[in-house]
XYZ file of C-alpha atoms in Angstrom:
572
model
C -30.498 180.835 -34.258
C -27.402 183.331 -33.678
C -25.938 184.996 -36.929
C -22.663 184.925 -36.951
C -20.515 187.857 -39.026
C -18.514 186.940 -41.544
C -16.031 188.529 -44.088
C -14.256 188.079 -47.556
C -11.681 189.724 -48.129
C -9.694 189.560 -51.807
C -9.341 191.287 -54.888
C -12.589 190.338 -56.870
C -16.521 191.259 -56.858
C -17.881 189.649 -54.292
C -21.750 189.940 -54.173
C -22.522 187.092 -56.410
C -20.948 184.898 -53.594
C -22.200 185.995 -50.688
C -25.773 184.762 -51.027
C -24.368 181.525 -52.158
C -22.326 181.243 -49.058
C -24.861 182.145 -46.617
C -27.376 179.308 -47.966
C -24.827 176.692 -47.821
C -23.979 177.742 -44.863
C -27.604 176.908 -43.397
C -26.925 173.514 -44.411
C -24.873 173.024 -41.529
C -27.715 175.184 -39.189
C -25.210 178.472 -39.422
C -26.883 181.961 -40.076
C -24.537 184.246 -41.181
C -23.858 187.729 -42.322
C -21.097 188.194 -44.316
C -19.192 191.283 -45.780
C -17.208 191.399 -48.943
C -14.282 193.421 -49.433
C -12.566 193.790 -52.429
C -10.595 196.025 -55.590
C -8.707 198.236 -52.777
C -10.116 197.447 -49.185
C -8.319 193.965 -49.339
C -5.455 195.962 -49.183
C -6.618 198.266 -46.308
C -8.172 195.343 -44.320
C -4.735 193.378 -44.531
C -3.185 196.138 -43.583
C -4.783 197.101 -40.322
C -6.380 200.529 -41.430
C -9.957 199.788 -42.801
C -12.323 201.341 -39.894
C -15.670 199.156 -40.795
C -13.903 196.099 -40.794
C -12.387 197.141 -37.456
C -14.937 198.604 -35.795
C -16.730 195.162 -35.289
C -14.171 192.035 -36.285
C -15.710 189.053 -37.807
C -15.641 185.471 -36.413
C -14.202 184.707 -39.022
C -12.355 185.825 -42.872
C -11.829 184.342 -45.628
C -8.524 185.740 -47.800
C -9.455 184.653 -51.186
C -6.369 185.675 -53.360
C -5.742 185.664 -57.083
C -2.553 184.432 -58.081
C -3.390 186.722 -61.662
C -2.899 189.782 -59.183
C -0.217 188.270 -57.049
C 1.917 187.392 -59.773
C 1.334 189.090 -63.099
C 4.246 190.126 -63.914
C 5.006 186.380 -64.848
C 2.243 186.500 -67.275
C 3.415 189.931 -68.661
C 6.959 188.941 -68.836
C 7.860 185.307 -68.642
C 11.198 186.031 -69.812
C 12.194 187.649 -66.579
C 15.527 187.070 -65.192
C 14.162 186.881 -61.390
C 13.185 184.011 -59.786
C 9.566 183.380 -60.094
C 9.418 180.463 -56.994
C 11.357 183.149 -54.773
C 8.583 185.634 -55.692
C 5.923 183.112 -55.121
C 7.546 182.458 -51.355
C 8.255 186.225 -50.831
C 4.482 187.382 -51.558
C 3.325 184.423 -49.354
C 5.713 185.480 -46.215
C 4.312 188.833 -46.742
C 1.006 188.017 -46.486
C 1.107 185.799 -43.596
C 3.177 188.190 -41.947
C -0.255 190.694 -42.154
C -2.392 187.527 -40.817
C 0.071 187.165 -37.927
C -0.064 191.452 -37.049
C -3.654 190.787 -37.518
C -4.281 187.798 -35.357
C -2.317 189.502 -32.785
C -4.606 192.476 -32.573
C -7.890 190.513 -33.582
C -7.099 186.857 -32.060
C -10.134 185.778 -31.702
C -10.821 185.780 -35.459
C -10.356 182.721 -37.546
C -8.513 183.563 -40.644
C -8.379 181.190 -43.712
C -6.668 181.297 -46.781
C -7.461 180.250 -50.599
C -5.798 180.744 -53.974
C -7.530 180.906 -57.212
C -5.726 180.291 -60.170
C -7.616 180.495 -63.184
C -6.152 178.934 -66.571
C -4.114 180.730 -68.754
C -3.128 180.287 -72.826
C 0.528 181.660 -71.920
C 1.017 178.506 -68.895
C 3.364 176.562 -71.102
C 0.986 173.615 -72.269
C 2.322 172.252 -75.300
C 6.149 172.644 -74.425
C 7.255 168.838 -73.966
C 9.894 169.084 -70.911
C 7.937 169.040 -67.582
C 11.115 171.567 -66.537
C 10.301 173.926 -68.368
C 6.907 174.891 -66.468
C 5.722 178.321 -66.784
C 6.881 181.169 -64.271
C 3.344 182.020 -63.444
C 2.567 178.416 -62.321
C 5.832 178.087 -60.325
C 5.173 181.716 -58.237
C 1.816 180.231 -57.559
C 3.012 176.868 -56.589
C 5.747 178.223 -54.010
C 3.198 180.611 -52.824
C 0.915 177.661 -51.847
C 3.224 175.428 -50.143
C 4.540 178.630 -48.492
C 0.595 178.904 -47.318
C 0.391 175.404 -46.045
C 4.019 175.239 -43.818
C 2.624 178.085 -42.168
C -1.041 175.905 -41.643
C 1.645 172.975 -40.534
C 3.354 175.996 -38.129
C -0.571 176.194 -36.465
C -0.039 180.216 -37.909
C -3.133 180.217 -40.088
C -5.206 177.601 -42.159
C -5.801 176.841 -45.715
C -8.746 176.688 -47.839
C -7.716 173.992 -50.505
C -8.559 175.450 -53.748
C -6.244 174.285 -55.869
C -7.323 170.413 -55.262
C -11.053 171.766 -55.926
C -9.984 173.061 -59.384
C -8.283 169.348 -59.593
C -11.551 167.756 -58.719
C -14.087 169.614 -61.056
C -11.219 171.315 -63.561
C -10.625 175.257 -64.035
C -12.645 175.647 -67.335
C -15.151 174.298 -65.746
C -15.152 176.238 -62.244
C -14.626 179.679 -64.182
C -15.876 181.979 -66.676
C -14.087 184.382 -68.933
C -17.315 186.579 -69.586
C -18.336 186.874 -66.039
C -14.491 187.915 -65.265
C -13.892 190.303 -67.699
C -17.694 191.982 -67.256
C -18.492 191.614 -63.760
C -14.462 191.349 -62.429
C -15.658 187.614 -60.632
C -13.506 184.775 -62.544
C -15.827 182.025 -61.373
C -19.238 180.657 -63.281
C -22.157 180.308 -61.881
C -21.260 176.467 -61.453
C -18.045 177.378 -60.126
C -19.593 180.007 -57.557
C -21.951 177.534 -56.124
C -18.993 174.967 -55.424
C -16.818 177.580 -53.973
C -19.818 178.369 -51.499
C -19.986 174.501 -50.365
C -16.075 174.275 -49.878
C -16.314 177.815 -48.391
C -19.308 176.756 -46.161
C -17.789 172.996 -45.022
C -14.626 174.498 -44.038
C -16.061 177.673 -41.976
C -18.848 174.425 -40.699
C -15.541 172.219 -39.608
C -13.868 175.469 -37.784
C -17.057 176.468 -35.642
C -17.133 172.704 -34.801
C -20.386 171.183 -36.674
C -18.815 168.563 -38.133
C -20.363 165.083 -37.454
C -18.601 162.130 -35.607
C -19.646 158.326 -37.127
C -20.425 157.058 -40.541
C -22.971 154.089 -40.057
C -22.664 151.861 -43.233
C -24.950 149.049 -44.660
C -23.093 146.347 -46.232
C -24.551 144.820 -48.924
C -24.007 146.694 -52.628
C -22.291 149.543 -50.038
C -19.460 148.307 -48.642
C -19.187 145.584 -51.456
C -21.325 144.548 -54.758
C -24.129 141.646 -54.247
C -26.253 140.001 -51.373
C -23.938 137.752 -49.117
C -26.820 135.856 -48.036
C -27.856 135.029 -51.712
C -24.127 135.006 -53.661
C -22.250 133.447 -50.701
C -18.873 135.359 -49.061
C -16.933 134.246 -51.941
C -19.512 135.693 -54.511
C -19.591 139.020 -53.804
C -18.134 141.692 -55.324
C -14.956 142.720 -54.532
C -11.348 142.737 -55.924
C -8.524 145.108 -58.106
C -10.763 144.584 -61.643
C -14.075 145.155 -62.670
C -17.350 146.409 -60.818
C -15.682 145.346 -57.464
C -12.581 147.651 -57.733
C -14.775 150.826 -56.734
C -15.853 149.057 -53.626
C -12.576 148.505 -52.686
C -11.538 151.986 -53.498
C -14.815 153.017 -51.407
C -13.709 151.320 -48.312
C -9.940 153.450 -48.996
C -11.367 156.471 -48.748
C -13.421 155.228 -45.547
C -9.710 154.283 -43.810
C -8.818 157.486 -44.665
C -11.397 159.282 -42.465
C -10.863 156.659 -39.765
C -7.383 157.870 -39.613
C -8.401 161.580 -39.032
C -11.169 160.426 -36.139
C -14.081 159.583 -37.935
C -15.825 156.514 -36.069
C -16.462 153.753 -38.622
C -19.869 151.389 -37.812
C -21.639 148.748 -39.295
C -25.624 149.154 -39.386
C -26.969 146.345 -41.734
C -30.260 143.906 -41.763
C -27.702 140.893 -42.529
C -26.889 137.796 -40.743
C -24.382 138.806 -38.459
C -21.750 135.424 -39.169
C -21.795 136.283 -42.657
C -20.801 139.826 -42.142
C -17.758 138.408 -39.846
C -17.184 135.653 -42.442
C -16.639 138.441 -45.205
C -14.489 140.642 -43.178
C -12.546 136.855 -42.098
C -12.083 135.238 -45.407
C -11.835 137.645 -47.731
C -8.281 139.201 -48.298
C -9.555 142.038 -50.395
C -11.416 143.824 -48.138
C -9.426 147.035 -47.739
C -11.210 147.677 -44.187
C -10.754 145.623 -41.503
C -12.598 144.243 -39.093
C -10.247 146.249 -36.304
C -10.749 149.531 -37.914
C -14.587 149.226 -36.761
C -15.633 150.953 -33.610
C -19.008 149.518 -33.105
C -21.559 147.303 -35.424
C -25.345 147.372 -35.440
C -26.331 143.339 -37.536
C -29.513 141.525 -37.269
C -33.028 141.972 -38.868
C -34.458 145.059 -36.995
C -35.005 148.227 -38.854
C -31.971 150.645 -39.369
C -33.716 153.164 -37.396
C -33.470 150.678 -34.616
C -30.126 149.837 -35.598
C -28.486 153.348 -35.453
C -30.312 153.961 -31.618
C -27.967 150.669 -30.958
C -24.847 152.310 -32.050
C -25.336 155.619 -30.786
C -26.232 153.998 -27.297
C -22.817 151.893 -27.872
C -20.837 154.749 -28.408
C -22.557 157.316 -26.068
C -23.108 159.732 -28.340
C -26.194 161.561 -30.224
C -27.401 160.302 -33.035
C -27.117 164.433 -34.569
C -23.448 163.088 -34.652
C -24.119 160.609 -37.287
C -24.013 160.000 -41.727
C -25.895 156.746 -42.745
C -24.725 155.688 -45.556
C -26.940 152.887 -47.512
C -27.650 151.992 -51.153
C -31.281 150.724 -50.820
C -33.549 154.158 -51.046
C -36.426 152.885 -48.739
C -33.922 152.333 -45.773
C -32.764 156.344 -46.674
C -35.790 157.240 -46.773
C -37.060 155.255 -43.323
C -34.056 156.989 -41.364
C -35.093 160.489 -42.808
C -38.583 160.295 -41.790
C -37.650 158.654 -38.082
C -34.164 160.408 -37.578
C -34.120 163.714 -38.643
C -31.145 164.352 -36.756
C -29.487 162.005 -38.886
C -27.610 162.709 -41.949
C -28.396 160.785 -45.022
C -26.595 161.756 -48.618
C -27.751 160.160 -51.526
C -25.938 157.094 -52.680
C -24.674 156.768 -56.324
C -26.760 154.504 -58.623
C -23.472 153.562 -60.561
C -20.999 151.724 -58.489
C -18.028 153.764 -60.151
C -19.289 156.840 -58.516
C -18.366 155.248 -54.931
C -14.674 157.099 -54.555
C -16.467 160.009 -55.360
C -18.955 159.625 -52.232
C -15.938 158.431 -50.396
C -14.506 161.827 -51.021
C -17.255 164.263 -50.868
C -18.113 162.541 -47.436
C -14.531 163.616 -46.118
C -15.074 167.287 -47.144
C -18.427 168.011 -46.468
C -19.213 166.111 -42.978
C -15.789 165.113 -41.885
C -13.020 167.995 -42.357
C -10.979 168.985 -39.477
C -9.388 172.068 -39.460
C -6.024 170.549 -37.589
C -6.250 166.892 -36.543
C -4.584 166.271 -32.978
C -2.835 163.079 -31.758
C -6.899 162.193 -30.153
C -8.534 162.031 -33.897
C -5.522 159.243 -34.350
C -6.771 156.991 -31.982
C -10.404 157.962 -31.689
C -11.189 154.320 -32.783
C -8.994 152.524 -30.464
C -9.932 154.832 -27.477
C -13.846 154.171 -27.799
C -12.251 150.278 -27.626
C -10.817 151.447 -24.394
C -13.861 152.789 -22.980
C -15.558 149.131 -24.353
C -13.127 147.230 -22.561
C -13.527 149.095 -19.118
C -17.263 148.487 -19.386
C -16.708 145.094 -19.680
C -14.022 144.938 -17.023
C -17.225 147.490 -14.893
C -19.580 144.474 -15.537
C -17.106 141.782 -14.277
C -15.912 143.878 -11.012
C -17.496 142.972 -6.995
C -18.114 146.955 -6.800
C -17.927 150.193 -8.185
C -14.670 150.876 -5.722
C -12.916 147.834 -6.820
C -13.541 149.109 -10.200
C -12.569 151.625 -10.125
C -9.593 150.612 -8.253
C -8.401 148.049 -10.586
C -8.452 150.939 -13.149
C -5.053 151.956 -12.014
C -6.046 155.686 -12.911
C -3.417 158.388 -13.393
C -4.019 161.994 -14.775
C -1.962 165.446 -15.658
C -3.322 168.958 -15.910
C -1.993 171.044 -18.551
C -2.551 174.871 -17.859
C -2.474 177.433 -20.055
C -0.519 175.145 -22.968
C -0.655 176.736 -25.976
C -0.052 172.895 -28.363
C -3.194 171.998 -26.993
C -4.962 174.586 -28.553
C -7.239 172.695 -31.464
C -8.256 170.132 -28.688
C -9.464 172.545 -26.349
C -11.325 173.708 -29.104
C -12.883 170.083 -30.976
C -13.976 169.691 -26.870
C -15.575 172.674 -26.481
C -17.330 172.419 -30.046
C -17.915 168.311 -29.974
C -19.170 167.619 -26.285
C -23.086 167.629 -25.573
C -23.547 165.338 -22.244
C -20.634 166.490 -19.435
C -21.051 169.964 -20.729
C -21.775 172.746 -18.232
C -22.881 176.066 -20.013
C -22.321 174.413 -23.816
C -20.473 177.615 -25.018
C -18.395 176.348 -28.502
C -15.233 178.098 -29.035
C -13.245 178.289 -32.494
C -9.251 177.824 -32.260
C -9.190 181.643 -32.703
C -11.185 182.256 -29.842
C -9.268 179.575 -27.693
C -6.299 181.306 -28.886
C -7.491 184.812 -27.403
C -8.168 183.480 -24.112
C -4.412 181.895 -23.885
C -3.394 185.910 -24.973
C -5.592 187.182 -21.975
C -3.930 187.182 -18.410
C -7.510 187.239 -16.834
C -8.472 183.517 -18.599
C -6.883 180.529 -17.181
C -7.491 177.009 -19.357
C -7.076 173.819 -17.688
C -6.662 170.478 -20.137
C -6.740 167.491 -18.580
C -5.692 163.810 -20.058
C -6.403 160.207 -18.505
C -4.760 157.025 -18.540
C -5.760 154.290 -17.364
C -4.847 150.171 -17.166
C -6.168 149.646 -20.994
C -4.391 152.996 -22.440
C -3.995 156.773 -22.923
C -7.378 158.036 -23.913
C -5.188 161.580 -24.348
C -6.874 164.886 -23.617
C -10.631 164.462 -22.174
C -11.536 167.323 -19.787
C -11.004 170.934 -20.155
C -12.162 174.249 -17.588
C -11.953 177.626 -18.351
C -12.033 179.899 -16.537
C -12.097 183.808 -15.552
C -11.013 186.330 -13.171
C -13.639 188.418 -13.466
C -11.717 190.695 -10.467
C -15.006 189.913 -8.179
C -14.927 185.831 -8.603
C -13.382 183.022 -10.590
C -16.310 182.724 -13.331
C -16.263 178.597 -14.912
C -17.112 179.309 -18.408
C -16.435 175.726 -19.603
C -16.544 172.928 -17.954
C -16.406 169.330 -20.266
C -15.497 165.864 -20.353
C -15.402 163.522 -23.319
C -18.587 160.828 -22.231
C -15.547 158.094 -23.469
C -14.250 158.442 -20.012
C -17.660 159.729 -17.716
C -18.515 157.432 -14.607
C -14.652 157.148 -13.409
C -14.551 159.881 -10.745
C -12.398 161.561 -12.907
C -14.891 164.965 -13.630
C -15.050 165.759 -10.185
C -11.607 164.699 -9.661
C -10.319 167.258 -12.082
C -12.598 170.003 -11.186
C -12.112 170.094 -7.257
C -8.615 169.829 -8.020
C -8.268 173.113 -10.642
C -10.730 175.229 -8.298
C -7.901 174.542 -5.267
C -4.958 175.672 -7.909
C -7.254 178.500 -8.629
C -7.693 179.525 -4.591
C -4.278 179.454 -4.391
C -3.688 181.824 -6.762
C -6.855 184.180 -5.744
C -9.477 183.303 -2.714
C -12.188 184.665 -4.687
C -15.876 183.036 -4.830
C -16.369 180.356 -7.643
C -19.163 181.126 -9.656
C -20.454 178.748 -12.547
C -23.829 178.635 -14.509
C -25.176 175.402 -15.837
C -27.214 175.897 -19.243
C -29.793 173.227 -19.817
C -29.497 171.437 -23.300
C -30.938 168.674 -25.341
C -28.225 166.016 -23.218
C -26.226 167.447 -20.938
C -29.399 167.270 -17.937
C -27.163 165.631 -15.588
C -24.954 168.466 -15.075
C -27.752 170.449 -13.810
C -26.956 168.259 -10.284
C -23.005 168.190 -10.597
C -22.275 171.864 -8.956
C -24.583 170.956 -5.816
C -22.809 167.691 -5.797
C -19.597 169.499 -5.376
C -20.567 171.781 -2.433
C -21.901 174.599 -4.223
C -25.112 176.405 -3.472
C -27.481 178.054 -5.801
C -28.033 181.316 -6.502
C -31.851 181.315 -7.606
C -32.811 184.210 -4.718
C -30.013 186.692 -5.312
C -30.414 186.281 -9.248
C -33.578 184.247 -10.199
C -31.505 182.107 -12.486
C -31.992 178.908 -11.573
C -28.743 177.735 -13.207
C -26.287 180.363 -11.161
C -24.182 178.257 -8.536
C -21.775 180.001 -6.093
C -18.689 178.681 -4.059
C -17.849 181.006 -1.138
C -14.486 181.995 -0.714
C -14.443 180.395 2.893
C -15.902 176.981 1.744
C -13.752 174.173 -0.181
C -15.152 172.003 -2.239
C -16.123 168.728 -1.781
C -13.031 166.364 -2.560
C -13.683 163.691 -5.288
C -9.994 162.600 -6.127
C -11.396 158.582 -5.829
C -8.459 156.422 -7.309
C -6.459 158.539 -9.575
C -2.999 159.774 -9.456
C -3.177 163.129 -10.716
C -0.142 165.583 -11.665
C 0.280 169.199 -12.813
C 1.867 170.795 -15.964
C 2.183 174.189 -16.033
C 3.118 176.510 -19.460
C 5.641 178.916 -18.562
């Protein structure tokens, strides 16, 4: 496993964190080593002058402020004539003015911001006109939703602290003692869920988030047995027991929304599941919202292998989520790749998974316009299958497709899903090399990198971005160092399409030898054949890598464009 650096950077003692970090951080299979810098070298890392930090930039820092530092002249002197939420949007300009000098010079860094705001006795509780809210609080407040238009501008991204001191409460995420004796405001408690949030979010940026939440139904996605209580006996409704369901299923629309596939994996009768989802009004999800169900009397091993062969993806990609502890434990022992949390004995607690689900296995560091209609696209790719299954041929398939496509190069909007593709696809993935935003970012900075996005429509609808090369001018070659397709759209023509095509922009621009490297992985073994396929040779004898494939400069590749109108966009 690779370690990857990491840094804090912020005006507190920071070695009761680190360790904390790092172990949550192998949670999501991340080793890390991370630096701490605080009580002066904030200030000279922000700043662009602290050597160490310099010398070898991190992948990625977190800017933990304290709004006590950044603002305590409000707590000194309330009374002040100046304008506290001016102050709060003047030190936040500041600071991401430093992050943008800094990304500049460092761009392949990620850089992610977090306030803490400990509680106060001089905040103004007690004084009955909401108005009148303390300076301190409104400097903090304008500093925050300074931080987040600039996340909204794509200029940095936010670490959401102040709805984790919402969620667990301040006096319980932070010690006096520990601050005034060891300068570290958080408690042991609050330390440890710092670290998670911490971990999760730096997890979501280098891309090892999962994909799919496969739900049981009965006492999960409502209260009771429909085979034994009947569809209208269940539990289920705006009072009583029934009401956290419903809230449960909410908070499950809400990560369908942001991309998150939403199955069914159940031992159930499969008409009463569809007589539930027909006949009764208070289910909150929909049968629509569903990308793929898994309903009959096998095990739910046997039922997740269904769904992940449904949705052509790895079952590493998937949460189970079931009440009944022997089916947890079944898909533990059989799927280790799987990920199984613990399910609340008390009903009330649902929301609560609902929530920590999003967070923990499901963030996304800036949703794109694909996450939006991840669950109607893998409907797309279900409907061309059928429409595959119907057709005389693979040519009149394909045909009937009605196929058009546009390359985007070098397109700087495009930047987070050039990223989630790089970090999310395992089968039509050439040398599997993940890149964070940052790092996409850097290449787009570089005049020797050249990124090529490509999208795909088709009779059924836009299935948006779903291929993406990069590649460099190495001054000897063109070098591929990613080459991926989302499997939603694989068996169209469309990879080869899309790669002949960018290495003839790329000739034209620079006869130089192609060179690419395919890097065997758990699923991506039929890439091993797709350079040879294209007309490129291998380079075993000259290097002894089996996986080196060379284009000469005097030989094109083999044209694949099949049936699909394809069109150019270039960034000035």
């Amino acid at each position: 496993m690779s370690c990857t650096r990491l840094a804090i950077v912020g005006p507190a003692t920071w070695s009761g964190l680190i360790p904390r970090l790092a172990g949550a951080l192998r949670a999501y299979g991340i080793e890390a080593a991370i630096d701490g810098y605080g009580f002066g070298d904030e200030l000279t890392v922000l700043a662009g002058q602290h050597k160490a930090f310099f010398a070898g930039p991190p992948a990625g820092v977190f800017v933990i402020q304290d709004a006590r530092v950044l603002f305590r002249k409000w707590l000194r002197d309330p009374r002040s004539a100046d304008d506290p939420e001016a102050d709060g949007r003047d030190a936040a300009r500041l600071l991401i003015g430093s992050l943008q000098a800094l990304r500049e010079r460092i761009p392949e860094t990620s850089w992610i911001v977090g306030t803490l705001a400990p509680p106060y006795p001089n905040s103004g509780d007690g004084v009955g006109n909401p108005a009148s809210t303390d300076a301190f609080t409104r400097a903090t407040m304008n500093f925050n939703g300074e931080l987040w238009r600039a996340w909204e501008g794509g200029t940095l991204d936010v670490l959401d602290l102040e709805r984790v001191g919402a969620e667990w409460g301040t006096r319980t995420l932070f010690d006096p003692r520990l601050d005034q004796l060891a300068r570290f405001p958080g408690s042991a408690h609050g330390m440890a869920v710092l670290a998670e949030r911490m971990a999760a979010r730096w997890a979501a940026t280098a891309g090892r988030m999962k994909k799919v939440v496969a739900l049981d139904c009965d006492n999960t996605l409502w209260g009771g047995v429909v085979g034994e209580d009947g569809v209208d006996g269940i539990q289920m409704g705006e009072d009583g027991a029934g009401r956290a369901f419903v809230m449960f299923q909410e908070a499950l629309l809400a990560l369908e929304a942001r991309g998150v596939l939403l199955t069914l994996c159940s031992r159930n009768n499969p008409h009463d599941v569809e007589e539930v989802f027909a006949r009764r009004p208070e289910m909150a999800l929909r049968r629509e919202r569903l990308a793929a169900v898994a309903i009959g009397w096998d095990s739910k091993t046997a039922g997740l292998q269904t769904l992940a062969r449904q949705l052509g993806l790895g079952l590493d990609s998937f949460v189970f989520v079931d009440d009944n502890p022997r089916e947890r434990e079944e898909v533990r022992q059989a799927l280790p790749m799987v990920t199984v949390p613990e399910f609340p004995d008390d009903p009330a607690d649902l929301p609560a998974l609902g929530a920590e689900l999003g967070w923990r296995w499901f963030q996304r560091v800036r949703p794109t316009q694909e996450d939006g209609q991840r669950t109607i696209q893998y409907r797309l790719r279900s409907a061309a299958e059928e429409l595959n299954a119907q057709a005389a041929s693979p040519v009149e398939f394909l045909r009937s497709l009605n196929m058009t496509a546009t390359i985007h190069v070098d397109n700087p909007n495009l930047v987070s899903r050039m990223a989630q593709l790089t970090q999310k696809t395992n089968q039509f993935n050439l040398t599997l090399h993940r890149y964070t935003e940052a790092e996409i970012r850097g290449m787009l900075h570089h005049p020797a990198w050249h990124l090529f996005a490509g999208t795909l429509a088709d009779r059924f609808g836009d299935h948006g971005v779903v291929a993406l090369l990069i590649a460099q001018d190495t001054g000897r070659a063109w070098k591929i160092d990613v080459l991926v397709q989302s499997c939603r759209v694989l068996g169209r023509g469309y990879e080869a399409a899309f790669t002949t095509a960018v290495i003839e922009y790329l000739r034209e621009r620079k006869t130089l030898p192609i060179e690419a490297r395919y890097v065997p992985g758990p699923r991506n073994s039929q890439m091993e054949a797709f350079c040879p396929e294209l007309g490129f040779s291998q380079e075993q004898e000259s290097t002894g890598d089996r996986g080196a494939y060379r284009l000469a400069p005097d030989k094109t590749p083999v044209q694949h464009r099949g049936f699909i109108d394809l069109r150019w966009e270039v960034s000035a």
